[in-house]
PDB file of C-alpha atoms in Angstrom:
ATOM      1  CA  MET A  26       0.000   0.000   0.000  1.00 85.00           C
ATOM      2  CA  SER A  27       1.351   3.423  -0.960  1.00 92.00           C
ATOM      3  CA  GLY A  28       2.232   6.046   1.584  1.00 97.00           C
ATOM      4  CA  LYS A  29       0.777   9.544   1.705  1.00 98.00           C
ATOM      5  CA  LEU A  30       2.276  12.830   0.570  1.00 98.00           C
ATOM      6  CA  TYR A  31       1.553  15.665   3.001  1.00 98.00           C
ATOM      7  CA  ILE A  32       1.840  19.249   1.750  1.00 98.00           C
ATOM      8  CA  CYS A  33       2.830  21.248   4.827  1.00 97.00           C
ATOM      9  CA  PRO A  34       2.935  25.068   4.826  1.00 96.00           C
ATOM     10  CA  THR A  35       5.517  26.720   7.039  1.00 96.00           C
ATOM     11  CA  PRO A  36       5.632  30.251   8.540  1.00 96.00           C
ATOM     12  CA  ILE A  37       6.421  33.072   6.128  1.00 94.00           C
ATOM     13  CA  GLY A  38       8.141  35.063   8.849  1.00 92.00           C
ATOM     14  CA  ASN A  39       6.602  34.541  12.265  1.00 95.00           C
ATOM     15  CA  LEU A  40       7.184  31.143  13.913  1.00 95.00           C
ATOM     16  CA  GLU A  41       3.919  31.501  15.825  1.00 95.00           C
ATOM     17  CA  ASP A  42       2.102  30.855  12.534  1.00 96.00           C
ATOM     18  CA  MET A  43       3.159  27.184  12.564  1.00 96.00           C
ATOM     19  CA  THR A  44       0.006  25.135  13.149  1.00 97.00           C
ATOM     20  CA  TYR A  45      -0.350  22.333  15.714  1.00 97.00           C
ATOM     21  CA  ARG A  46      -1.422  20.013  12.927  1.00 98.00           C
ATOM     22  CA  THR A  47       1.666  20.697  10.812  1.00 98.00           C
ATOM     23  CA  ILE A  48       3.911  20.023  13.814  1.00 98.00           C
ATOM     24  CA  ARG A  49       2.108  16.723  14.465  1.00 98.00           C
ATOM     25  CA  ILE A  50       2.375  15.566  10.843  1.00 98.00           C
ATOM     26  CA  LEU A  51       6.077  16.466  10.635  1.00 98.00           C
ATOM     27  CA  ASN A  52       6.657  14.376  13.759  1.00 98.00           C
ATOM     28  CA  GLU A  53       4.764  11.406  12.306  1.00 98.00           C
ATOM     29  CA  VAL A  54       6.050  11.100   8.732  1.00 98.00           C
ATOM     30  CA  ASP A  55       8.979   8.909   7.678  1.00 98.00           C
ATOM     31  CA  LEU A  56      10.738  11.586   5.641  1.00 98.00           C
ATOM     32  CA  ILE A  57      10.630  15.363   5.177  1.00 98.00           C
ATOM     33  CA  ALA A  58      11.456  16.852   1.759  1.00 97.00           C
ATOM     34  CA  ALA A  59      12.587  20.482   2.036  1.00 96.00           C
ATOM     35  CA  GLU A  60      13.491  23.175  -0.470  1.00 92.00           C
ATOM     36  CA  ASP A  61      16.604  24.176   1.503  1.00 92.00           C
ATOM     37  CA  THR A  62      17.649  21.697   4.201  1.00 94.00           C
ATOM     38  CA  ARG A  63      19.958  24.235   5.874  1.00 94.00           C
ATOM     39  CA  HIS A  64      17.047  26.627   6.297  1.00 93.00           C
ATOM     40  CA  SER A  65      14.501  23.977   7.275  1.00 96.00           C
ATOM     41  CA  ILE A  66      16.677  22.280   9.911  1.00 96.00           C
ATOM     42  CA  LYS A  67      16.490  25.479  11.966  1.00 95.00           C
ATOM     43  CA  LEU A  68      12.699  25.365  11.832  1.00 96.00           C
ATOM     44  CA  LEU A  69      12.578  21.675  12.744  1.00 97.00           C
ATOM     45  CA  ASN A  70      15.024  22.154  15.617  1.00 97.00           C
ATOM     46  CA  HIS A  71      12.927  25.019  16.975  1.00 97.00           C
ATOM     47  CA  PHE A  72       9.907  22.725  17.209  1.00 97.00           C
ATOM     48  CA  GLU A  73      12.006  19.748  18.350  1.00 97.00           C
ATOM     49  CA  ILE A  74      11.157  17.704  15.273  1.00 97.00           C
ATOM     50  CA  SER A  75      13.715  14.990  14.575  1.00 96.00           C
ATOM     51  CA  LYS A  76      13.035  13.244  11.282  1.00 96.00           C
ATOM     52  CA  PRO A  77      15.158  12.338   8.227  1.00 96.00           C
ATOM     53  CA  LEU A  78      15.472  15.357   5.940  1.00 96.00           C
ATOM     54  CA  THR A  79      16.189  15.413   2.192  1.00 97.00           C
ATOM     55  CA  SER A  80      16.440  18.232  -0.333  1.00 95.00           C
ATOM     56  CA  TYR A  81      13.883  18.792  -3.067  1.00 95.00           C
ATOM     57  CA  HIS A  82      14.311  21.987  -5.078  1.00 94.00           C
ATOM     58  CA  GLU A  83      14.249  23.473  -8.574  1.00 91.00           C
ATOM     59  CA  HIS A  84      17.679  22.128  -9.537  1.00 92.00           C
ATOM     60  CA  ASN A  85      17.216  18.501  -8.444  1.00 93.00           C
ATOM     61  CA  LYS A  86      13.456  18.030  -8.838  1.00 92.00           C
ATOM     62  CA  ASP A  87      13.773  15.670 -11.815  1.00 91.00           C
ATOM     63  CA  SER A  88      16.098  13.173 -10.118  1.00 92.00           C
ATOM     64  CA  LYS A  89      14.803  13.614  -6.576  1.00 94.00           C
ATOM     65  CA  GLY A  90      11.180  13.499  -7.723  1.00 94.00           C
ATOM     66  CA  GLY A  91      11.593   9.893  -8.840  1.00 95.00           C
ATOM     67  CA  TYR A  92      13.304   9.029  -5.572  1.00 96.00           C
ATOM     68  CA  LEU A  93      10.439  10.474  -3.511  1.00 97.00           C
ATOM     69  CA  ILE A  94       7.765   8.765  -5.629  1.00 97.00           C
ATOM     70  CA  ASN A  95       9.500   5.411  -5.131  1.00 97.00           C
ATOM     71  CA  LYS A  96       9.594   5.973  -1.375  1.00 97.00           C
ATOM     72  CA  LEU A  97       5.885   6.764  -1.384  1.00 98.00           C
ATOM     73  CA  LEU A  98       5.091   3.683  -3.479  1.00 97.00           C
ATOM     74  CA  GLU A  99       7.051   1.587  -0.961  1.00 97.00           C
ATOM     75  CA  GLY A 100       4.661   2.780   1.744  1.00 97.00           C
ATOM     76  CA  GLU A 101       6.564   5.654   3.341  1.00 97.00           C
ATOM     77  CA  ASN A 102       4.745   8.834   4.352  1.00 98.00           C
ATOM     78  CA  ILE A 103       6.485  12.019   3.228  1.00 98.00           C
ATOM     79  CA  ALA A 104       5.955  15.665   4.176  1.00 98.00           C
ATOM     80  CA  LEU A 105       6.846  18.365   1.655  1.00 98.00           C
ATOM     81  CA  ILE A 106       7.811  21.790   2.988  1.00 97.00           C
ATOM     82  CA  SER A 107       9.148  24.943   1.320  1.00 94.00           C
ATOM     83  CA  ASP A 108      11.354  27.680   2.742  1.00 92.00           C
ATOM     84  CA  ALA A 109       8.237  29.690   3.599  1.00 93.00           C
ATOM     85  CA  GLY A 110       4.530  29.420   2.966  1.00 94.00           C
ATOM     86  CA  MET A 111       2.578  26.863   0.948  1.00 95.00           C
ATOM     87  CA  PRO A 112       4.572  24.343  -1.122  1.00 95.00           C
ATOM     88  CA  GLY A 113       3.479  24.234  -4.740  1.00 93.00           C
ATOM     89  CA  ILE A 114       2.985  27.992  -5.096  1.00 91.00           C
ATOM     90  CA  SER A 115       5.831  29.439  -7.195  1.00 84.00           C
ATOM     91  CA  ASP A 116       8.089  26.521  -6.231  1.00 86.00           C
ATOM     92  CA  PRO A 117       8.897  22.992  -7.505  1.00 90.00           C
ATOM     93  CA  GLY A 118       6.352  21.382  -5.173  1.00 92.00           C
ATOM     94  CA  GLU A 119       3.943  21.651  -8.098  1.00 93.00           C
ATOM     95  CA  ASP A 120       5.905  18.963  -9.973  1.00 95.00           C
ATOM     96  CA  ILE A 121       6.009  16.322  -7.227  1.00 96.00           C
ATOM     97  CA  ILE A 122       2.286  16.813  -6.599  1.00 96.00           C
ATOM     98  CA  LYS A 123       1.540  16.108 -10.288  1.00 96.00           C
ATOM     99  CA  GLN A 124       3.762  13.005 -10.189  1.00 96.00           C
ATOM    100  CA  ALA A 125       2.027  11.733  -7.061  1.00 97.00           C
ATOM    101  CA  ILE A 126      -1.393  12.147  -8.707  1.00 97.00           C
ATOM    102  CA  GLU A 127      -0.182  10.257 -11.797  1.00 97.00           C
ATOM    103  CA  HIS A 128       0.846   7.344  -9.536  1.00 97.00           C
ATOM    104  CA  ASN A 129      -2.454   7.409  -7.595  1.00 97.00           C
ATOM    105  CA  ILE A 130      -0.649   8.378  -4.413  1.00 97.00           C
ATOM    106  CA  GLU A 131      -2.861  10.001  -1.780  1.00 97.00           C
ATOM    107  CA  ILE A 132      -2.143  13.684  -1.134  1.00 98.00           C
ATOM    108  CA  GLU A 133      -3.210  15.720   1.863  1.00 98.00           C
ATOM    109  CA  VAL A 134      -2.780  19.505   1.796  1.00 98.00           C
ATOM    110  CA  LEU A 135      -2.651  21.192   5.181  1.00 98.00           C
ATOM    111  CA  PRO A 136      -3.863  24.794   5.521  1.00 96.00           C
ATOM    112  CA  GLY A 137      -1.475  27.465   6.706  1.00 94.00           C
ATOM    113  CA  ALA A 138       0.433  30.647   6.038  1.00 92.00           C
ATOM    114  CA  THR A 139       0.307  31.972   2.457  1.00 93.00           C
ATOM    115  CA  ALA A 140       1.842  35.342   1.567  1.00 94.00           C
ATOM    116  CA  SER A 141      -0.417  36.034  -1.432  1.00 96.00           C
ATOM    117  CA  ILE A 142      -3.758  35.761   0.391  1.00 96.00           C
ATOM    118  CA  THR A 143      -2.462  37.525   3.495  1.00 96.00           C
ATOM    119  CA  ALA A 144      -1.369  40.475   1.349  1.00 97.00           C
ATOM    120  CA  LEU A 145      -4.586  40.502  -0.675  1.00 98.00           C
ATOM    121  CA  VAL A 146      -6.854  40.659   2.358  1.00 97.00           C
ATOM    122  CA  GLY A 147      -4.927  43.602   3.815  1.00 97.00           C
ATOM    123  CA  SER A 148      -4.662  45.520   0.553  1.00 97.00           C
ATOM    124  CA  GLY A 149      -7.974  47.359   0.696  1.00 97.00           C
ATOM    125  CA  LEU A 150      -8.566  46.363  -2.946  1.00 98.00           C
ATOM    126  CA  GLU A 151     -11.294  44.064  -4.248  1.00 97.00           C
ATOM    127  CA  THR A 152     -10.968  40.492  -2.969  1.00 97.00           C
ATOM    128  CA  ALA A 153     -14.032  38.795  -4.484  1.00 96.00           C
ATOM    129  CA  LYS A 154     -12.128  38.009  -7.690  1.00 97.00           C
ATOM    130  CA  PHE A 155      -8.371  38.010  -8.135  1.00 98.00           C
ATOM    131  CA  ALA A 156      -5.624  36.656 -10.397  1.00 97.00           C
ATOM    132  CA  PHE A 157      -2.351  35.266  -9.045  1.00 97.00           C
ATOM    133  CA  GLU A 158       0.611  35.884 -11.370  1.00 96.00           C
ATOM    134  CA  GLY A 159       3.558  35.152  -9.088  1.00 95.00           C
ATOM    135  CA  PHE A 160       6.931  36.403 -10.338  1.00 95.00           C
ATOM    136  CA  LEU A 161       7.145  38.314 -13.605  1.00 96.00           C
ATOM    137  CA  ASP A 162      10.001  37.454 -15.958  1.00 95.00           C
ATOM    138  CA  ARG A 163      13.479  38.881 -15.321  1.00 94.00           C
ATOM    139  CA  ASP A 164      13.836  40.030 -18.942  1.00 94.00           C
ATOM    140  CA  LYS A 165      12.458  43.536 -19.454  1.00 93.00           C
ATOM    141  CA  LYS A 166      10.855  42.851 -22.849  1.00 92.00           C
ATOM    142  CA  VAL A 167       9.208  39.644 -21.679  1.00 94.00           C
ATOM    143  CA  ARG A 168       8.061  41.312 -18.455  1.00 96.00           C
ATOM    144  CA  ARG A 169       6.409  44.153 -20.368  1.00 94.00           C
ATOM    145  CA  SER A 170       4.764  41.672 -22.707  1.00 93.00           C
ATOM    146  CA  GLN A 171       3.344  39.810 -19.700  1.00 96.00           C
ATOM    147  CA  LEU A 172       1.967  43.077 -18.327  1.00 96.00           C
ATOM    148  CA  GLU A 173       0.472  43.934 -21.722  1.00 94.00           C
ATOM    149  CA  ASP A 174      -1.463  40.654 -21.548  1.00 94.00           C
ATOM    150  CA  LEU A 175      -2.828  41.764 -18.166  1.00 96.00           C
ATOM    151  CA  LYS A 176      -3.620  45.330 -19.186  1.00 94.00           C
ATOM    152  CA  GLU A 177      -7.378  44.742 -19.340  1.00 94.00           C
ATOM    153  CA  GLU A 178      -7.595  42.177 -16.518  1.00 96.00           C
ATOM    154  CA  ARG A 179     -10.486  43.347 -14.339  1.00 96.00           C
ATOM    155  CA  ARG A 180      -9.627  41.197 -11.342  1.00 97.00           C
ATOM    156  CA  THR A 181      -7.217  42.338  -8.641  1.00 98.00           C
ATOM    157  CA  ILE A 182      -3.749  41.018  -9.577  1.00 98.00           C
ATOM    158  CA  ILE A 183      -1.189  39.492  -7.196  1.00 98.00           C
ATOM    159  CA  PHE A 184       2.543  39.541  -7.967  1.00 98.00           C
ATOM    160  CA  TYR A 185       5.652  38.430  -6.070  1.00 97.00           C
ATOM    161  CA  GLU A 186       8.855  40.436  -6.495  1.00 97.00           C
ATOM    162  CA  SER A 187      12.423  40.462  -5.208  1.00 95.00           C
ATOM    163  CA  PRO A 188      14.063  43.630  -3.823  1.00 96.00           C
ATOM    164  CA  HIS A 189      16.584  44.101  -6.648  1.00 95.00           C
ATOM    165  CA  ARG A 190      13.873  44.063  -9.350  1.00 96.00           C
ATOM    166  CA  LEU A 191      11.154  45.985  -7.505  1.00 97.00           C
ATOM    167  CA  LYS A 192      11.851  49.449  -8.965  1.00 97.00           C
ATOM    168  CA  ASP A 193      12.066  48.195 -12.558  1.00 97.00           C
ATOM    169  CA  THR A 194       8.853  46.223 -12.168  1.00 97.00           C
ATOM    170  CA  LEU A 195       6.991  49.222 -10.727  1.00 98.00           C
ATOM    171  CA  LYS A 196       8.189  51.430 -13.600  1.00 97.00           C
ATOM    172  CA  ASP A 197       7.016  48.849 -16.142  1.00 97.00           C
ATOM    173  CA  MET A 198       3.653  48.613 -14.376  1.00 97.00           C
ATOM    174  CA  LEU A 199       3.229  52.376 -14.532  1.00 97.00           C
ATOM    175  CA  LYS A 200       4.115  52.455 -18.229  1.00 95.00           C
ATOM    176  CA  VAL A 201       1.921  49.518 -19.263  1.00 95.00           C
ATOM    177  CA  LEU A 202      -0.940  49.436 -16.754  1.00 96.00           C
ATOM    178  CA  GLY A 203      -1.161  53.129 -15.933  1.00 95.00           C
ATOM    179  CA  ASN A 204      -1.203  54.798 -12.536  1.00 97.00           C
ATOM    180  CA  ARG A 205      -3.437  52.366 -10.656  1.00 97.00           C
ATOM    181  CA  ARG A 206      -3.863  51.788  -6.958  1.00 98.00           C
ATOM    182  CA  ILE A 207      -1.405  49.306  -5.491  1.00 98.00           C
ATOM    183  CA  ALA A 208      -0.651  47.764  -2.108  1.00 98.00           C
ATOM    184  CA  VAL A 209       3.040  46.981  -1.641  1.00 98.00           C
ATOM    185  CA  ASN A 210       3.630  44.419   1.112  1.00 97.00           C
ATOM    186  CA  ARG A 211       7.148  43.983   2.447  1.00 96.00           C
ATOM    187  CA  GLU A 212       8.363  41.267   4.828  1.00 95.00           C
ATOM    188  CA  ILE A 213       4.867  39.981   5.673  1.00 95.00           C
ATOM    189  CA  THR A 214       4.523  38.771   9.309  1.00 95.00           C
ATOM    190  CA  LYS A 215       8.179  39.599  10.054  1.00 94.00           C
ATOM    191  CA  ARG A 216       9.505  42.144  12.523  1.00 91.00           C
ATOM    192  CA  TYR A 217       9.831  44.958   9.996  1.00 90.00           C
ATOM    193  CA  GLN A 218       6.725  44.215   7.950  1.00 94.00           C
ATOM    194  CA  GLU A 219       5.322  47.168   6.039  1.00 95.00           C
ATOM    195  CA  ILE A 220       2.395  47.860   3.729  1.00 97.00           C
ATOM    196  CA  ILE A 221       2.139  50.890   1.470  1.00 97.00           C
ATOM    197  CA  ARG A 222      -1.293  51.609  -0.038  1.00 98.00           C
ATOM    198  CA  GLU A 223      -0.893  54.273  -2.735  1.00 98.00           C
ATOM    199  CA  ASP A 224      -0.911  54.650  -6.503  1.00 97.00           C
ATOM    200  CA  ILE A 225       1.987  53.191  -8.506  1.00 98.00           C
ATOM    201  CA  GLU A 226       3.623  56.557  -9.237  1.00 97.00           C
ATOM    202  CA  THR A 227       3.653  57.531  -5.548  1.00 97.00           C
ATOM    203  CA  VAL A 228       5.150  54.163  -4.598  1.00 97.00           C
ATOM    204  CA  ILE A 229       7.944  54.637  -7.149  1.00 97.00           C
ATOM    205  CA  ASN A 230       8.778  58.021  -5.599  1.00 97.00           C
ATOM    206  CA  ILE A 231       8.774  56.482  -2.116  1.00 96.00           C
ATOM    207  CA  PHE A 232      11.267  53.775  -3.073  1.00 96.00           C
ATOM    208  CA  ASN A 233      13.457  56.260  -4.915  1.00 94.00           C
ATOM    209  CA  GLU A 234      14.048  57.856  -1.511  1.00 92.00           C
ATOM    210  CA  LYS A 235      14.686  54.692   0.517  1.00 90.00           C
ATOM    211  CA  GLU A 236      16.700  51.505   0.391  1.00 90.00           C
ATOM    212  CA  VAL A 237      14.811  48.513  -0.973  1.00 93.00           C
ATOM    213  CA  LYS A 238      15.041  45.494   1.337  1.00 92.00           C
ATOM    214  CA  GLY A 239      13.009  42.348   1.880  1.00 92.00           C
ATOM    215  CA  GLU A 240      10.635  40.233  -0.187  1.00 93.00           C
ATOM    216  CA  PHE A 241       7.557  41.849  -1.717  1.00 97.00           C
ATOM    217  CA  VAL A 242       3.976  40.978  -2.574  1.00 98.00           C
ATOM    218  CA  LEU A 243       2.324  43.517  -4.899  1.00 98.00           C
ATOM    219  CA  ILE A 244      -1.470  43.760  -5.034  1.00 98.00           C
ATOM    220  CA  VAL A 245      -2.534  45.746  -8.111  1.00 98.00           C
ATOM    221  CA  GLU A 246      -5.973  47.154  -8.828  1.00 98.00           C
ATOM    222  CA  GLY A 247      -7.784  45.569 -11.785  1.00 97.00           C
ATOM    223  CA  PHE A 248      -8.650  47.378 -15.022  1.00 96.00           C
ATOM    224  CA  LYS A 249     -11.555  49.836 -14.647  1.00 92.00           C
ATOM    225  CA  GLY A 250     -11.891  51.263 -18.171  1.00 83.00           C
ATOM    226  CA  GLU A 251     -13.609  50.145 -21.352  1.00 74.00           C
ATOM    227  CA  LYS A 252     -12.112  47.050 -22.937  1.00 72.00           C
ATOM    228  CA  THR A 253     -10.651  47.339 -26.421  1.00 64.00           C
ATOM    229  CA  VAL A 254     -12.666  45.558 -29.097  1.00 57.00           C
ATOM    230  CA  GLN A 255     -10.411  42.987 -30.753  1.00 57.00           C
ATOM    231  CA  ASN A 256     -10.066  43.568 -34.499  1.00 63.00           C
ATOM    232  CA  SER A 257     -10.921  40.310 -36.263  1.00 67.00           C
ATOM    233  CA  TYR A 258      -8.339  41.177 -38.940  1.00 77.00           C
ATOM    234  CA  ASP A 259      -5.385  41.524 -36.551  1.00 79.00           C
ATOM    235  CA  ASP A 260      -3.926  38.095 -37.321  1.00 80.00           C
ATOM    236  CA  LEU A 261      -4.096  38.516 -41.116  1.00 88.00           C
ATOM    237  CA  THR A 262      -1.252  39.581 -43.400  1.00 90.00           C
ATOM    238  CA  GLU A 263      -1.814  42.759 -45.435  1.00 91.00           C
ATOM    239  CA  ARG A 264      -2.555  40.626 -48.495  1.00 91.00           C
ATOM    240  CA  GLU A 265      -5.090  38.483 -46.590  1.00 90.00           C
ATOM    241  CA  TYR A 266      -6.626  41.610 -45.075  1.00 90.00           C
ATOM    242  CA  VAL A 267      -7.192  43.228 -48.499  1.00 91.00           C
ATOM    243  CA  ALA A 268      -8.557  39.957 -49.940  1.00 91.00           C
ATOM    244  CA  THR A 269     -11.018  39.604 -47.045  1.00 89.00           C
ATOM    245  CA  LEU A 270     -12.297  43.160 -47.501  1.00 89.00           C
ATOM    246  CA  MET A 271     -12.738  42.529 -51.233  1.00 88.00           C
ATOM    247  CA  GLU A 272     -14.660  39.311 -50.510  1.00 87.00           C
ATOM    248  CA  ASN A 273     -16.927  41.372 -48.271  1.00 84.00           C
ATOM    249  CA  GLY A 274     -17.816  43.666 -51.196  1.00 82.00           C
ATOM    250  CA  MET A 275     -15.187  46.422 -51.070  1.00 84.00           C
ATOM    251  CA  ASP A 276     -13.342  47.271 -54.290  1.00 87.00           C
ATOM    252  CA  LYS A 277      -9.589  46.784 -54.429  1.00 91.00           C
ATOM    253  CA  LYS A 278      -8.652  50.463 -54.289  1.00 89.00           C
ATOM    254  CA  ASP A 279     -10.773  51.135 -51.180  1.00 88.00           C
ATOM    255  CA  ALA A 280      -9.593  47.918 -49.531  1.00 89.00           C
ATOM    256  CA  ILE A 281      -5.936  48.950 -49.946  1.00 92.00           C
ATOM    257  CA  LYS A 282      -6.730  52.411 -48.597  1.00 90.00           C
ATOM    258  CA  ALA A 283      -8.530  50.915 -45.564  1.00 89.00           C
ATOM    259  CA  VAL A 284      -5.645  48.560 -44.741  1.00 90.00           C
ATOM    260  CA  CYS A 285      -3.074  51.363 -45.040  1.00 91.00           C
ATOM    261  CA  LYS A 286      -5.102  53.559 -42.712  1.00 88.00           C
ATOM    262  CA  ASP A 287      -5.688  50.789 -40.139  1.00 87.00           C
ATOM    263  CA  ARG A 288      -2.078  49.660 -40.025  1.00 88.00           C
ATOM    264  CA  LYS A 289      -0.475  53.045 -40.666  1.00 88.00           C
ATOM    265  CA  LEU A 290       1.351  51.816 -43.793  1.00 90.00           C
ATOM    266  CA  LYS A 291       2.311  53.563 -47.037  1.00 89.00           C
ATOM    267  CA  LYS A 292       0.123  52.702 -50.029  1.00 88.00           C
ATOM    268  CA  ASP A 293       2.945  51.223 -52.117  1.00 87.00           C
ATOM    269  CA  VAL A 294       3.887  48.794 -49.328  1.00 86.00           C
ATOM    270  CA  VAL A 295       0.453  47.164 -49.447  1.00 90.00           C
ATOM    271  CA  TYR A 296      -0.061  47.625 -53.221  1.00 87.00           C
ATOM    272  CA  LYS A 297       3.009  45.475 -54.047  1.00 87.00           C
ATOM    273  CA  GLN A 298       1.550  42.569 -52.048  1.00 89.00           C
ATOM    274  CA  VAL A 299      -1.794  42.538 -53.865  1.00 87.00           C
ATOM    275  CA  LEU A 300      -0.884  43.182 -57.520  1.00 85.00           C
ATOM    276  CA  ASP A 301      -2.365  39.876 -58.691  1.00 84.00           C
ATOM    277  CA  LEU A 302      -5.615  40.123 -56.706  1.00 83.00           C
TER     278      LEU A 302
END
């Protein structure tokens, strides 16, 4: 009979947020898989938990995943913990959970500390509907493209961000999303926790005057304007666009003129593509 995989959240800053149930499960399992064993051993020692500990992280998840699945299939119970918060959210826990499901291994997720929801509730922004995006890409062009995709997202949006990329991310948000309301959460539940509820431009000015430290959760107001109507011709080439307009009853000359106007192109650029139409 297979063992069970327990998904155990750990405190995101304050040790008092460790639940009695998580402590009990960690004391009962055969093995604990941790993102960083050096970090997790301090937590386990604090709660006097003495169980075998193995690493499971982004760089060894392929090889270690198979090892953990085999242990579970042999009947061992395993607890998965991350450095902070709920395993499986923006960490490799997602992969081992999928593997366990594929092997019909029972999974039990324990409730506990989660930075995203904690920040959302305290933001003062709408909480009925929200979208979790996690970390944006490190590359500036990719990051802006991701924000462009979210430009008309009406739900409140949750992002994670590191201190050394915070200013660049805020500037990109201002440029792409506009000057929306934002709640910037720093070091949630820790000694120097801070929350700034302002608009994006004001937050940028604040962090231009102070040193950026800690881990951040950004809660961004959803889109409040009128959504752009998607042009059904956007995915067509200029040639295809002209041909479609002609099929719909427009003569060639007017079709070329319409395409040039819509796409801000010179007439000869489009004309060369449709000579044989």
